[in-house]
Amino acid sequence: MLLILQSYLKPFFTLIKEDTMFRKVLVANRGEIAVRVIRACKELGLKTVAVYSQADEDSLHVHLADESVCIGPPLSVDSYLKPAQIISAAEITDADAIHPGYGFLAENAQFAQMCEKSGVTFIGPSPENIRMMGDKSLAKENMQKAGVPTVPGNKGILKDVDHAIEAAYQIGYPVILKASAGGGGKGMRIVGDVDGVQKTFKVLQGEAQAAFGSPDLYIEKYIQRPRHIEVQLIGDTHGNVIHLGERDCSIQRRHQKLVEEAPSPAVSDELRDYIGGVSVQGAKGIGYRSAGTIEYLMDDQHNFYFMEMNTRIQVEHPVTEWITGVDLVKEQIRVAMGEKLSVTQADIHLHGHAIECRINAEDPSRNFAPSPGQITAFHAPGGIGVRVDSHCYTGYHIPPFYDSMIAKVITHGHTRQEAIARMRRALEEFVIEGVNTTIPFHLKVLEDPTFLEGTIDTTFIERIHFK
Ligand code: MV4
């Protein structure tokens, strides 16, 4: 009898508990991630507010949300990048929390701080953590302190050219000079000798000042032909942090990821336990909460080197969701409400293999030039082992103002081979008319012997030619 009563009351109490935390979430983003976050909110019984620019009135996230607020003209700098307009929209609609998605204001410490000051929960890490990880030199220093392996290099900021030459001599060439305020591949130069340092130092300082507002540079050993391996983490406000395995994101073009997979074909179970454990230690070392990712370079000897920590939910999070069964966005919202993680490290087991292809409205035969315009036909693939995250539909106009990703196709299989076969099948099923897409390019990658072997590194894409 008691048992029946308990199980009857449990969902009731869970509902009340969530109700007392927050009721309404404003989604400060657009496109597929806004749709993804709105879906998570609905499953949690939370009301949603969409914000949109004048170019996004007809976007799917606006239709799916319970309410919507126009926050300005088409350009991102006038809308999705305006903290005051977004926080005003939260106040007007009485939203309790803001989910920033990825890009735009997701890693803006000042925005996170403004949210807190306005009494709106920022669904993400603390402003201090965002700021620290945004300063790449400081991030490295703090991760090293926490026991995370870093690239051999010089501690801190380089004072001048002579300092750089001295440091490079100690490290050994080739070296890489990086802007401390940079990241994502911007503001860095590989240098092979003293002459190179002399030629590059001042130029890169100038570029860093112009692009990021700070001339600070640091220096590292250059790792040749690395793989890009990243570890998914999530932490709560009670000091719990777990890892959800790694993703291999080695297939990139000009620092844009094109294909991601989990697990990495190059990471053994022992190596995963090691790098997962080290990553958890790093996150705990800085008191991290929310979803986050530590990016590593992995060399051909399987050595790991810390690269950056991303303090946001990432585009490629679905591959991790599929092999772990954890809904990362829902978990991220729950921990923002102050709840404990719903799973422990011992609950995390990997099942099968997942691959994601990012579909962009670009023309691969014209050097990936953007291809905005109206989608005259849109039929997403389906069937077993296929997930499509997209904000597009037949008749949708892709605005020219934002990034060109229009869909993510994620497939799962018992094995990598099965996931690849399903991806091929899904991409062949996908009908997108009216604009050019990167689907034909992905189909080329999916038949490349190096990709099929899984021996890809970050230089793979530059070596594959598309006609
Ligand atoms: C490196 C590196 C080799 N050695 N650092 C690119 C993005 C930025 N987060 C850091 N990046 C790199 N840092 C050292 N010491 C090579 C890259 C790199 C890269 C890394 C990941 C994925 C693709 C890449 C493409 C070119 C260079």
CSV table of C-alpha atoms and ligand atoms in Angstrom, one decimal, residues 151 176 178 184-185 188 220-223 226 228 252 255 295 297 307-308 458, ligand 1:
chain,number,residue,atom,x,y,z
A,151,VAL,CA,51.4,21.4,-24.5
A,176,ILE,CA,53.0,28.0,-32.3
A,178,LYS,CA,48.7,32.0,-30.0
A,184,GLY,CA,38.8,28.5,-32.3
A,185,GLY,CA,41.8,28.7,-34.6
A,188,MET,CA,47.7,31.8,-34.2
A,220,GLU,CA,53.7,26.4,-27.3
A,221,LYS,CA,55.4,23.4,-29.0
A,222,TYR,CA,53.6,22.8,-32.3
A,223,ILE,CA,52.0,19.3,-32.3
A,226,PRO,CA,47.1,16.0,-34.2
A,228,HIS,CA,41.0,16.8,-32.1
A,252,GLN,CA,37.4,20.1,-39.8
A,255,HIS,CA,38.5,25.4,-37.9
A,295,GLU,CA,39.3,20.1,-26.0
A,297,LEU,CA,45.1,17.6,-29.2
A,307,MET,CA,43.8,23.0,-26.0
A,308,GLU,CA,40.8,24.9,-24.7
A,458,THR,CA,43.0,17.5,-38.4
B,1,MV4,C1,47.6,23.7,-31.8
B,1,MV4,C2,48.0,22.9,-32.9
B,1,MV4,C3,49.2,22.2,-32.8
B,1,MV4,N1,50.0,22.5,-31.8
B,1,MV4,N2,48.4,23.9,-30.8
B,1,MV4,C4,43.4,25.1,-33.7
B,1,MV4,C5,42.2,25.7,-33.0
B,1,MV4,C6,42.7,26.2,-31.7
B,1,MV4,N3,41.8,25.8,-30.6
B,1,MV4,C7,44.0,25.5,-31.5
B,1,MV4,N4,44.4,24.9,-32.7
B,1,MV4,C8,45.5,24.2,-32.8
B,1,MV4,N5,46.4,24.3,-31.8
B,1,MV4,C9,49.6,23.3,-30.8
B,1,MV4,N6,50.5,23.5,-29.8
B,1,MV4,C10,47.1,22.7,-34.0
B,1,MV4,C11,45.9,23.4,-33.9
B,1,MV4,C12,45.0,23.1,-35.1
B,1,MV4,C13,43.8,22.4,-35.0
B,1,MV4,C14,43.4,21.9,-33.8
B,1,MV4,C15,42.2,21.2,-33.8
B,1,MV4,C16,41.4,21.0,-34.9
B,1,MV4,C17,41.9,21.5,-36.1
B,1,MV4,C18,43.1,22.2,-36.2
B,1,MV4,C19,43.5,22.7,-37.4
B,1,MV4,C20,44.7,23.4,-37.5
B,1,MV4,C21,45.4,23.6,-36.3
